Each structure stands twice: as C-alpha cells, then as structure tokens.
Short mmCIF file of C-alpha atoms in Angstrom, two decimals:
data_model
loop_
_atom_site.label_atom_id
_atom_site.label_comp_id
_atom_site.label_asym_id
_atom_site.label_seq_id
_atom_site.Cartn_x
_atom_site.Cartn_y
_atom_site.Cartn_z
CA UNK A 1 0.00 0.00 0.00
CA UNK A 2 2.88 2.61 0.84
CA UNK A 3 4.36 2.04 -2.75
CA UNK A 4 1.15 3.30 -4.08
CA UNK A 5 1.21 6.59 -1.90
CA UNK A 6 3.80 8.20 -3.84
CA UNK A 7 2.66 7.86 -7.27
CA UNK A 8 -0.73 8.74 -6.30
CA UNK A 9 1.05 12.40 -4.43
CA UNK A 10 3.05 12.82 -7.44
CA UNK A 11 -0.25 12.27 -9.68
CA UNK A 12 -2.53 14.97 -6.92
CA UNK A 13 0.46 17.51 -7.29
CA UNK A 14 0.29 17.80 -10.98
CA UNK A 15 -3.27 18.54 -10.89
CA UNK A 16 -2.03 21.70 -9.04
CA UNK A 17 -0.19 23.16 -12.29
CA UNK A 18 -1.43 26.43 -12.65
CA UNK A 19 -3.42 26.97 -16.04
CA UNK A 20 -1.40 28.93 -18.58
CA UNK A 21 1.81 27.57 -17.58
CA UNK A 22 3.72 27.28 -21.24
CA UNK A 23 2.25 28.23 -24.50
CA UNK A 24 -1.40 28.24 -25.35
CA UNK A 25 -3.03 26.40 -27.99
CA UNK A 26 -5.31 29.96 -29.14
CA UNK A 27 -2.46 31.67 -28.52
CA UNK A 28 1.28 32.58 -28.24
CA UNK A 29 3.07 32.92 -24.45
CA UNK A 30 4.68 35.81 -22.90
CA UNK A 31 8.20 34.62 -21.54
CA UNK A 32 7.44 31.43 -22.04
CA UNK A 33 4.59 31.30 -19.15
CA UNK A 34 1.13 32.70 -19.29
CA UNK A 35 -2.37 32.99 -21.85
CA UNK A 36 -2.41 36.03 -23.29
CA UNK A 37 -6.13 34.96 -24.77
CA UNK A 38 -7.56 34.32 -21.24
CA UNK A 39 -6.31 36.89 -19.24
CA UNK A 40 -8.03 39.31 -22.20
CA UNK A 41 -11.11 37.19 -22.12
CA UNK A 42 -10.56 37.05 -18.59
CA UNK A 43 -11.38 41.11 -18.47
CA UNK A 44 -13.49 41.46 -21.42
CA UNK A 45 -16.14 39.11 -19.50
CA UNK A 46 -15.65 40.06 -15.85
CA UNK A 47 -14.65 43.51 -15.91
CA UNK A 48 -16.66 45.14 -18.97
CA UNK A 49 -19.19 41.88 -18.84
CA UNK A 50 -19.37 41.20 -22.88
CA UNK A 51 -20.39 38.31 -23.61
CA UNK A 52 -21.05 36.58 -27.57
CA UNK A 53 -24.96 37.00 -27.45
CA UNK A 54 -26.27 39.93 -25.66
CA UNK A 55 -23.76 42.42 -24.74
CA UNK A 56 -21.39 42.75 -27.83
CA UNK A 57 -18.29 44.41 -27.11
CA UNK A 58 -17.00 47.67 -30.11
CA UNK A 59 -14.14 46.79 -32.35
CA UNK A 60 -11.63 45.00 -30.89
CA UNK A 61 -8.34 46.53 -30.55
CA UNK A 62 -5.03 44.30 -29.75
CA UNK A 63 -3.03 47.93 -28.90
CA UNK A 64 0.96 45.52 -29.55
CA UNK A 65 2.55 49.10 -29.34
CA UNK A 66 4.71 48.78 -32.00
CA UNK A 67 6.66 45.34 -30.46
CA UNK A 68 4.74 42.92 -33.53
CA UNK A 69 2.56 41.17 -30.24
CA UNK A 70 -0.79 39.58 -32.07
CA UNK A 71 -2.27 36.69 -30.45
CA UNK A 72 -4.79 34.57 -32.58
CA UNK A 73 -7.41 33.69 -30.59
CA UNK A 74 -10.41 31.57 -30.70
CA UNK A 75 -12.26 34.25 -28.65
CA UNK A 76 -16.05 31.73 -29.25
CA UNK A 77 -13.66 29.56 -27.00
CA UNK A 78 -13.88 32.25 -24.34
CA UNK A 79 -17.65 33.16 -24.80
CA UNK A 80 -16.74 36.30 -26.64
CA UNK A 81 -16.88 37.76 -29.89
CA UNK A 82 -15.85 40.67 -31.34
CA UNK A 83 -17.72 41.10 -34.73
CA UNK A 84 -15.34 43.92 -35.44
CA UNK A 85 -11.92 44.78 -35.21
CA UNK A 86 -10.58 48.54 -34.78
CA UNK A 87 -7.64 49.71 -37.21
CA UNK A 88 -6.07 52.65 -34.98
CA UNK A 89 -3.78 53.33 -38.29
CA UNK A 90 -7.10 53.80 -40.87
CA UNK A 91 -7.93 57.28 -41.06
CA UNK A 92 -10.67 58.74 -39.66
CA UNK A 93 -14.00 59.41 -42.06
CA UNK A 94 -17.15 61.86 -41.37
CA UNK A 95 -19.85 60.05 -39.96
CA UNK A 96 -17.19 56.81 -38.58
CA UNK A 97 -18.43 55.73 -35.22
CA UNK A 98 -15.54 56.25 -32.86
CA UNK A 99 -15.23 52.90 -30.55
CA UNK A 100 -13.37 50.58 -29.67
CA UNK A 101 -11.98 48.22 -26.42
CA UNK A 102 -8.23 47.85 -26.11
CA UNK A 103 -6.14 45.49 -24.56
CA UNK A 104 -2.47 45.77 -24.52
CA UNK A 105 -0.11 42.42 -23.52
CA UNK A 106 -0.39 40.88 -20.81
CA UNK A 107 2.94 41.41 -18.34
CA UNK A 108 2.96 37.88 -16.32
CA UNK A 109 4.77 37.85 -12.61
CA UNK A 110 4.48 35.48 -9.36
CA UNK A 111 0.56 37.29 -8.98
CA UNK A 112 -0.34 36.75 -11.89
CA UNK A 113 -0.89 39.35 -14.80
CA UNK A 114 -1.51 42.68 -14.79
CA UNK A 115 -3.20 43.93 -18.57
CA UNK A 116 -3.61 47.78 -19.15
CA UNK A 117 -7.38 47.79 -21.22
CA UNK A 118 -9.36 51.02 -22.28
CA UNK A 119 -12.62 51.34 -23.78
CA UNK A 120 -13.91 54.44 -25.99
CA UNK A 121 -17.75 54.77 -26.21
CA UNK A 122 -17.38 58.13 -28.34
CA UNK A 123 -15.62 60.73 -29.07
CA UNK A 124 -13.84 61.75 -25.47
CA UNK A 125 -15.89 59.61 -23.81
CA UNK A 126 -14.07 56.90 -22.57
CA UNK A 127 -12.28 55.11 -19.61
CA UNK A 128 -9.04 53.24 -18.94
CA UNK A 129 -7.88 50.42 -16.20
CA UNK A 130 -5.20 48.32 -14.96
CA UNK A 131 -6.60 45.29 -14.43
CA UNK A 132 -4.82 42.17 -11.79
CA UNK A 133 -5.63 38.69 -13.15
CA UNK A 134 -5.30 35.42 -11.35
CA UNK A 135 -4.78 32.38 -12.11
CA UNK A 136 -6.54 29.33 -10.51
CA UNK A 137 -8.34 26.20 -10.47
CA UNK A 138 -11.29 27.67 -12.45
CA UNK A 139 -9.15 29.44 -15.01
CA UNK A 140 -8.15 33.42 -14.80
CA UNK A 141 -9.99 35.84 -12.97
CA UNK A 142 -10.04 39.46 -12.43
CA UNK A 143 -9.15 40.29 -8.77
CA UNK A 144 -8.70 44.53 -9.35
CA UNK A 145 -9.14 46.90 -11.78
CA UNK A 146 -8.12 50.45 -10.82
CA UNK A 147 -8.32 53.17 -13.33
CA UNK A 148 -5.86 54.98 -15.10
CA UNK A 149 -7.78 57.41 -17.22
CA UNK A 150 -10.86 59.01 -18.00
CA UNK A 151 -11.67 61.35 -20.82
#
C-alpha cells in the first residue's frame, strides 16, 4: 500500500499546475509562461461583462505598441466575440463611429498578470484600467481593476 502513496502524491500535485503555464493552444506565451487569450477574455467578460450574445463588445483593438505582439485567438472559446476589429492606423472618415476596447499584452509575474485595457464609447468619452488577473483552479480571474484614465 505505501508504494502506491507516492505515485498517487506525485499524480494529486500535478493537478495543481497552474493553467497557462507554457504556451497556449489559441495563442502565443509571454516569456514562455502565461495565456495572453484568457487573461483578455478574462477582463473582457468580468470587468466590462461582454459576452457573444447579448452584450457585444466595439471593435476589438489588440493595442501591440509597436513590439509585432498579435495573439490569434479563438475568442467563441472564451464566450466572446468581437464582430469587429478597430484599425487605430485607418484614417478617420465623417460620420465613422468612434469605438473601440483595447487590450495591450499581458505582463505575467508570481501574482499573476496585470493587462492595461481602455474602452472608448465616443468621441472623449471613454475610460481606462489596470486590471490584476489570477490564475486558478477555475481558469483566470479578475481580482482589481483600478483606473488609469478618463476622458
């Protein structure tokens, strides 16, 4: 009986790998740990509550800065969609609704992840966070978002 114990331990503490450790399968790792797909999905359902049927988010904007970041993700996966996605580089035309929701990478650390989001309703109105993500048993979920701008 005692040379089943161990395997059995060994088998309970892999079930305690934190999701998101190594790449993603709807999406590409930061430093080789972490989901950049869920942590967005992560805030785009708990933190703005959009959801793929009754509470469709704007255009979609993946804000990689400049650095070449662009995760493909299966967002129907999540229990999102975004129908639309925003092109900050396309010029502006009369009578263009101006929306959008951004997300910028996800920066992984012992916490968790932290994900700097903003969300544009109209023209100067709009609001921006800094959201804390955890990871867990049920996935990643938002623990804080404090704001970092309001126009």
């Amino acid at each position: 009986m005692r040379r089943l114990a161990l395997p059995a331990a060994a088998m309970l503490l892999t079930g305690c790998a934190t999701p998101g450790a190594g790449p993603s399968p709807d999406g590409p790792a930061s430093a080789g740990v972490g989901d950049d797909c869920a942590v967005i999905a992560a805030v785009a359902r708990e933190h703005y509550r959009f959801n793929a049927t009754d509470n469709l988010p704007p255009p979609l904007w993946l804000d990689d800065e400049g650095s070449g970041w662009a995760p493909q993700c299966d967002w129907s996966r999540h229990g999102l969609s975004f129908p639309a996605v925003h092109d900050p580089d396309r010029p502006h035309r009369p009578g263009d609704r101006v929306q959008w929701v951004s997300f910028k990478q996800p920066r992984y650390d012992g916490r968790g992840a932290v994900v700097e989001t903003g969300i544009l309703h109209g023209p100067l109105a709009g609001m921006g966070y800094e959201c804390r993500v955890h990871s867990g048993f049920a996935g990643w979920t938002v623990g804080e978002c404090r704001n970092t701008w309001i126009s």
